[in-house]
PDB file of C-alpha atoms in Angstrom:
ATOM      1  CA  UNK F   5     121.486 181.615 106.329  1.00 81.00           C
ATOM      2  CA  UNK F   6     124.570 179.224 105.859  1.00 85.00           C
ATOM      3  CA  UNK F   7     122.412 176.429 108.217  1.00 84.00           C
ATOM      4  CA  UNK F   8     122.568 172.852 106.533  1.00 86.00           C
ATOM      5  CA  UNK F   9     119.298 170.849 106.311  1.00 86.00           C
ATOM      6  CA  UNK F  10     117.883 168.087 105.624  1.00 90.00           C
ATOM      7  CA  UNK F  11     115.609 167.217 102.535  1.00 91.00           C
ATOM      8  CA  UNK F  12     114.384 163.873 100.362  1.00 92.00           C
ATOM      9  CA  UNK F  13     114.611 164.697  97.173  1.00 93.00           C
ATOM     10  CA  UNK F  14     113.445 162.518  94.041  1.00 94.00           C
ATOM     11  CA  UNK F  15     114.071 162.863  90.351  1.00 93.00           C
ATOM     12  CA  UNK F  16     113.392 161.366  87.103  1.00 94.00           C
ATOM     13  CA  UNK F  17     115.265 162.819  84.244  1.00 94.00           C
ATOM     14  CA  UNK F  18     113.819 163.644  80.740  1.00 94.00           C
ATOM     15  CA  UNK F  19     115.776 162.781  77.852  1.00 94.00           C
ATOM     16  CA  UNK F  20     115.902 163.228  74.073  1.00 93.00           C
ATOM     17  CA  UNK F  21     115.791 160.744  71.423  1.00 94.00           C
ATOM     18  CA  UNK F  22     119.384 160.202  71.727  1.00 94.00           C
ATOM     19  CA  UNK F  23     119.198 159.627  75.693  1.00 93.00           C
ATOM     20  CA  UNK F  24     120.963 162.757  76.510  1.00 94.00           C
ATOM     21  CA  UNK F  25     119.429 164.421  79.575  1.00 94.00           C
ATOM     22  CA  UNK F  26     117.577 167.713  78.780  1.00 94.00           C
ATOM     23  CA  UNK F  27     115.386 168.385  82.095  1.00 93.00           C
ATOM     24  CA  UNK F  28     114.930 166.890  85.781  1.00 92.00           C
ATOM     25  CA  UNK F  29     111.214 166.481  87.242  1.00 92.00           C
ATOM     26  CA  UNK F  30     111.464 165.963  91.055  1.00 93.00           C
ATOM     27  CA  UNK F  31     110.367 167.378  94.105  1.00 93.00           C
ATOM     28  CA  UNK F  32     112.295 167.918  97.053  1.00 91.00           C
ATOM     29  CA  UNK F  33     110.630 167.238 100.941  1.00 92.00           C
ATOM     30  CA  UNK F  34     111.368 169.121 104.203  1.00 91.00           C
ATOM     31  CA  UNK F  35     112.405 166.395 106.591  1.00 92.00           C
ATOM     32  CA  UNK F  36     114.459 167.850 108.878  1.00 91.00           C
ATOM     33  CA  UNK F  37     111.276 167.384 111.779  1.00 92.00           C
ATOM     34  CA  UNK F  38     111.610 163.713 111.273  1.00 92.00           C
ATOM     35  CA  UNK F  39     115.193 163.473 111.432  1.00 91.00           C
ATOM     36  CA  UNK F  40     115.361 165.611 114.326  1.00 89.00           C
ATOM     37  CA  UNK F  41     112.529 163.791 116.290  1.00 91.00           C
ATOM     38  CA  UNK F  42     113.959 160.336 115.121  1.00 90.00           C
ATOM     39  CA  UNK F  43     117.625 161.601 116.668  1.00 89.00           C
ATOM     40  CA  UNK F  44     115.779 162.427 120.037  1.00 87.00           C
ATOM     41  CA  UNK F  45     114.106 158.794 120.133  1.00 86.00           C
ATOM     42  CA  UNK F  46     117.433 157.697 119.632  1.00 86.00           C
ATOM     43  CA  UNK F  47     119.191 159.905 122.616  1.00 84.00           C
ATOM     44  CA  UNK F  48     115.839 158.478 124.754  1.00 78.00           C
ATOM     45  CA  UNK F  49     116.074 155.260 123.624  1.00 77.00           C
ATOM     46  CA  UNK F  50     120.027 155.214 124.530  1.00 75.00           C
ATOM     47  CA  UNK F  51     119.507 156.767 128.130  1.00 71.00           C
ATOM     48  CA  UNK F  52     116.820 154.505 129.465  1.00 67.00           C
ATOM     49  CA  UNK F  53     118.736 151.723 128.490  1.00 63.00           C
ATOM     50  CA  UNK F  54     121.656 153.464 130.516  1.00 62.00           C
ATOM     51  CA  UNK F  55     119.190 154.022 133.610  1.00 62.00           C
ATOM     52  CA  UNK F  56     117.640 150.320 133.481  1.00 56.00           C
ATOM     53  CA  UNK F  57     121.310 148.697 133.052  1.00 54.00           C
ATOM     54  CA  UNK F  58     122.566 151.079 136.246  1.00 53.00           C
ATOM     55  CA  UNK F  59     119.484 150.639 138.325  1.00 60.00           C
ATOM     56  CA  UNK F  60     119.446 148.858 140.913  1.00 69.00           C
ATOM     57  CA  UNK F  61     116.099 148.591 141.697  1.00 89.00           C
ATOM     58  CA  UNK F  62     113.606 147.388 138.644  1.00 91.00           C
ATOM     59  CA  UNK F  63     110.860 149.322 137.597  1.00 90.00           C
ATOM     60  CA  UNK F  64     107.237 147.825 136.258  1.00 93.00           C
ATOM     61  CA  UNK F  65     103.606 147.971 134.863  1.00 95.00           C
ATOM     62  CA  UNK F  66     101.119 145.207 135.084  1.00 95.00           C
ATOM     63  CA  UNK F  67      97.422 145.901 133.726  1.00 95.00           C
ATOM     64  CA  UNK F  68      94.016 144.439 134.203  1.00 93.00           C
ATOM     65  CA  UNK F  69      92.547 142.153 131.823  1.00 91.00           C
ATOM     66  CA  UNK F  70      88.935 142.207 130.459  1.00 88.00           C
ATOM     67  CA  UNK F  71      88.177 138.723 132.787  1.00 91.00           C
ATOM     68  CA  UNK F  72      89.778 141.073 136.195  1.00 88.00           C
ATOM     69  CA  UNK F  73      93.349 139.038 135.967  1.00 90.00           C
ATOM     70  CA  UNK F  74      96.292 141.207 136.459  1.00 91.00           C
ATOM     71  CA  UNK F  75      98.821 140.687 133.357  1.00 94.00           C
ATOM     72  CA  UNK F  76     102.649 142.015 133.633  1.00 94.00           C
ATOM     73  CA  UNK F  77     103.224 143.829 130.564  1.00 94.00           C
ATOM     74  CA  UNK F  78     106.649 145.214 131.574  1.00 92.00           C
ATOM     75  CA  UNK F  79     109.938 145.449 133.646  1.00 92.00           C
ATOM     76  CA  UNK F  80     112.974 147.646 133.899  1.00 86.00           C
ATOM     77  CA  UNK F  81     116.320 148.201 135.489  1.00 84.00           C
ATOM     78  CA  UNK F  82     117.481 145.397 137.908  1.00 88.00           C
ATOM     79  CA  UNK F  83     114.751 142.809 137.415  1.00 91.00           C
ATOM     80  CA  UNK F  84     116.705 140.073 136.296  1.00 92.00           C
ATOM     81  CA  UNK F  85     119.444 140.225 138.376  1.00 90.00           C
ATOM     82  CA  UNK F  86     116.702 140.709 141.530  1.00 93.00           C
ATOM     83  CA  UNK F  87     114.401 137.820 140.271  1.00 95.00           C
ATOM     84  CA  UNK F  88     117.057 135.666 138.367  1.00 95.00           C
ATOM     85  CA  UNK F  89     114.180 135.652 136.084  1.00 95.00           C
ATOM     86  CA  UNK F  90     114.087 136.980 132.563  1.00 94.00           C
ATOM     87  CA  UNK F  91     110.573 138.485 131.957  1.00 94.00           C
ATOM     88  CA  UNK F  92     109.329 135.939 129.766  1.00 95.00           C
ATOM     89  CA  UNK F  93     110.453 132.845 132.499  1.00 96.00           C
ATOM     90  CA  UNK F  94     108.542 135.315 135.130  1.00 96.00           C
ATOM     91  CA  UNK F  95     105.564 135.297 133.255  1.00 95.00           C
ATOM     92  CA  UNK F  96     105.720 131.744 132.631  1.00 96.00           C
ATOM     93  CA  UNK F  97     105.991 130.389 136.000  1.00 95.00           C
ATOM     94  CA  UNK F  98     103.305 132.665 137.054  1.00 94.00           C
ATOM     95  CA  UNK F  99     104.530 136.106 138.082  1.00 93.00           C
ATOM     96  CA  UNK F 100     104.599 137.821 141.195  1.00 93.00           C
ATOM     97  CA  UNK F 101     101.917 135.640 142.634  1.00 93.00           C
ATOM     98  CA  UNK F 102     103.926 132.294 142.181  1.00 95.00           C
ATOM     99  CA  UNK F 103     107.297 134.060 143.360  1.00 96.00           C
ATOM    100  CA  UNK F 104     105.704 135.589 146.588  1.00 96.00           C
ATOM    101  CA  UNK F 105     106.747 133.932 149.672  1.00 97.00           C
ATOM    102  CA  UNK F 106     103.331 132.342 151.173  1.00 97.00           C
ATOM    103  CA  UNK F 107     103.755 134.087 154.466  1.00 97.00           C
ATOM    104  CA  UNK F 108     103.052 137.290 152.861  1.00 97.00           C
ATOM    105  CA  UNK F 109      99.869 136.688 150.561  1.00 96.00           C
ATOM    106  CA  UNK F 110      97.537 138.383 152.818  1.00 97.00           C
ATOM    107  CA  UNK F 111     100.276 141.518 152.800  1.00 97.00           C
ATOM    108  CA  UNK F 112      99.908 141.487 149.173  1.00 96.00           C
ATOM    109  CA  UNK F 113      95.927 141.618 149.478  1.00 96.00           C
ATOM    110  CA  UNK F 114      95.823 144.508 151.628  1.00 97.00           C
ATOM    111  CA  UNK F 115      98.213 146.053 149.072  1.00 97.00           C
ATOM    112  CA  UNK F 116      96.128 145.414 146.285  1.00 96.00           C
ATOM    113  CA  UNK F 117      92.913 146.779 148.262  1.00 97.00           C
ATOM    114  CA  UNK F 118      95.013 149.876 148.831  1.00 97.00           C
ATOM    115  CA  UNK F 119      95.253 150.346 145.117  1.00 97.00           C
ATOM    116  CA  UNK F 120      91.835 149.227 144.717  1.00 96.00           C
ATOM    117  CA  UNK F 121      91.086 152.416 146.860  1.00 97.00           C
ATOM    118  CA  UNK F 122      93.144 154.987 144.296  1.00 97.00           C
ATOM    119  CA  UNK F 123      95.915 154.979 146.909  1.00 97.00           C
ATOM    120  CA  UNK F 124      99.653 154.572 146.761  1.00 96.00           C
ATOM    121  CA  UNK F 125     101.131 151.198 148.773  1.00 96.00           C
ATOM    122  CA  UNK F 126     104.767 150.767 150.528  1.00 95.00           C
ATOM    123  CA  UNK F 127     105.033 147.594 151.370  1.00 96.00           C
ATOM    124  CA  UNK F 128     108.131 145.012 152.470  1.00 96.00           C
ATOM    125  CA  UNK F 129     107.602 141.817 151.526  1.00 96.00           C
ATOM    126  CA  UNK F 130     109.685 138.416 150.483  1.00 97.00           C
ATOM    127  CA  UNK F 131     109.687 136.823 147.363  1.00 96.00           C
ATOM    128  CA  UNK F 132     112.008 133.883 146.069  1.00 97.00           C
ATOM    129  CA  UNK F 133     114.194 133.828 142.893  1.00 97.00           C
ATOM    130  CA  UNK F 134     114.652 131.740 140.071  1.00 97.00           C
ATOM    131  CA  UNK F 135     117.363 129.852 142.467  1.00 97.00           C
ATOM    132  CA  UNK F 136     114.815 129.726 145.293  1.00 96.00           C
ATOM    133  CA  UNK F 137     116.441 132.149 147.434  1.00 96.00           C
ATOM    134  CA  UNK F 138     114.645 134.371 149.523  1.00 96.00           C
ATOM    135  CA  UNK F 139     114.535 137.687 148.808  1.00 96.00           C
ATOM    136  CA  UNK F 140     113.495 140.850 150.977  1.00 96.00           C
ATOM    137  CA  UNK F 141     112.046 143.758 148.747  1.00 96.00           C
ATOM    138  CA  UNK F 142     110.617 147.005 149.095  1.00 95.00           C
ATOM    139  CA  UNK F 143     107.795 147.710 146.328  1.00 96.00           C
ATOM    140  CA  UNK F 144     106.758 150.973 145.908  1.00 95.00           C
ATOM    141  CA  UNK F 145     103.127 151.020 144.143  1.00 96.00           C
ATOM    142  CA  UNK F 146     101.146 153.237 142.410  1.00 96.00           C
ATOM    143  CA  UNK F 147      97.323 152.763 140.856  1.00 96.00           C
ATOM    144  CA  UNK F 148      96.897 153.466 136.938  1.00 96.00           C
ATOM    145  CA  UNK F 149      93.118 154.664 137.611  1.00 95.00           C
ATOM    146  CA  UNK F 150      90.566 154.962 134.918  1.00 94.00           C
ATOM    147  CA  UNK F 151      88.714 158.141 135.598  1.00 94.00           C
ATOM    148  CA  UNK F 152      85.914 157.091 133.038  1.00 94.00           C
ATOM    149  CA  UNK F 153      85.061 153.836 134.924  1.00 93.00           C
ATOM    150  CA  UNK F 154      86.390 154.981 138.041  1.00 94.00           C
ATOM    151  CA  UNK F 155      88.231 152.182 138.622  1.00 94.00           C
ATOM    152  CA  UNK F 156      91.718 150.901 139.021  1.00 95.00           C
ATOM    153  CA  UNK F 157      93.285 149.838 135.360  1.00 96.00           C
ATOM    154  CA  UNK F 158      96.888 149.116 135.996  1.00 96.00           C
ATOM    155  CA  UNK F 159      99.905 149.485 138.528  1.00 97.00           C
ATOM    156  CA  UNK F 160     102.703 151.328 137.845  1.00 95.00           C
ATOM    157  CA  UNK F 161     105.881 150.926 140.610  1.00 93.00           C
ATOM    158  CA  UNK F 162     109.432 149.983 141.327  1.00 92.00           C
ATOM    159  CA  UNK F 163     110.970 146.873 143.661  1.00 94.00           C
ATOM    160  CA  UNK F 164     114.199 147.467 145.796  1.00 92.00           C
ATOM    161  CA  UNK F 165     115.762 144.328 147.112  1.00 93.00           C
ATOM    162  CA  UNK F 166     116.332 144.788 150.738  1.00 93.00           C
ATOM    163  CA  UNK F 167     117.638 141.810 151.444  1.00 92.00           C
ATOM    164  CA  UNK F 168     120.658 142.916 153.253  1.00 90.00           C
ATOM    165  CA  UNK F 169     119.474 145.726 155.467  1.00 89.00           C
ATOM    166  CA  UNK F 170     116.646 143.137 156.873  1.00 89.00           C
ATOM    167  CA  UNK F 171     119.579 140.618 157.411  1.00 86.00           C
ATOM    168  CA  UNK F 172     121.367 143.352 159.228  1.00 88.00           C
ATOM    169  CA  UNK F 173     118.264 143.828 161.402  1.00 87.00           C
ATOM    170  CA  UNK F 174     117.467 140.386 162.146  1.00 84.00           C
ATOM    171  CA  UNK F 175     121.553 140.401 163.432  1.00 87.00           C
ATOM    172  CA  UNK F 176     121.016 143.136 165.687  1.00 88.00           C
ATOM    173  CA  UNK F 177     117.584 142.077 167.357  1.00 85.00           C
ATOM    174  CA  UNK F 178     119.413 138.909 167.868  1.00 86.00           C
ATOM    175  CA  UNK F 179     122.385 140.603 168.917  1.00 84.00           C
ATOM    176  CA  UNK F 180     120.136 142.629 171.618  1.00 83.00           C
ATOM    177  CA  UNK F 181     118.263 139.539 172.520  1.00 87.00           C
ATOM    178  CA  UNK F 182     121.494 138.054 173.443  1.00 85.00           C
ATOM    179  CA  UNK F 183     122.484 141.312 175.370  1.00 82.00           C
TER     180      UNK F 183
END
């Protein structure tokens, strides 16, 4: 049908006594599937880096531990230039519990028991970067739930900094108190 593909093909040739080449044993393997799924990864591969690089929010997955401890296992998109963190200083100096703002612990609890519950959580709370400024983000939440034990196995989610919009609203209820 004219259509190119693509094969792996081996050969070993035969020869006579005088080294001249009188047959070819081989065999010759389909592999057009392979290339054609490993060309896909590729075109994946190239636009989630794209996505996470653009992003400006990050995305992430954290899972539970045999001994109940919550372990990050990934981020995505805008996490270092959120955090100031890379991933592997994040999980170093603790992760999200060491980089939450104190004030907003018991936020984080109820957040937690939400997920605990199979339920999504929306939640605004601060959190302090690498620098030690004080962040506002939005984290969106979502349980990973293990239908089997019936119990929650991860969290799945994304974190928008919202930094600026709360300092626009702590402007304008001053700006009204003043008024």
């Amino acid at each position: 049908d004219g259509i190119y593909h693509w094969f792996d093909t081996r050969a070993l040739p035969m020869r006579d006594v005088n080294g001249k080449i009188i047959k070819w044993f081989g065999s010759s393997t389909d592999v057009q599937k392979e290339r054609d799924m490993r060309e896909a990864l590729q075109e994946n591969e190239e636009r989630y880096r794209l996505i996470s690089t653009a992003a400006s929010d990050y995305m992430f997955y954290s899972s539970f531990e045999e001994n109940g401890s919550l372990k990050h296992r990934w981020v995505a998109g805008a996490f270092e230039t959120i955090t100031g963190y890379t991933f592997k200083e994040y999980i170093e100096i603790g992760g999200w519990a060491a980089a939450l703002h104190p004030d907003d612990k018991e936020q984080d609890i109820k957040d937690m028991l939400t997920l605990k519950s199979n339920k999504p959580s929306i939640s605004e709370i601060r959190t302090f970067t690498k620098s030690g400024k004080l962040v506002w983000v939005r984290v969106y939440a979502s349980p990973v739930w293990d239908e089997r034990t019936n119990s929650l196995k991860g969290i799945t989610g994304a974190v928008q900094d919202i930094t600026e919009r709360k300092t626009t609203e702590q402007e304008l209820r001053k700006l009204y108190v003043a008024i």
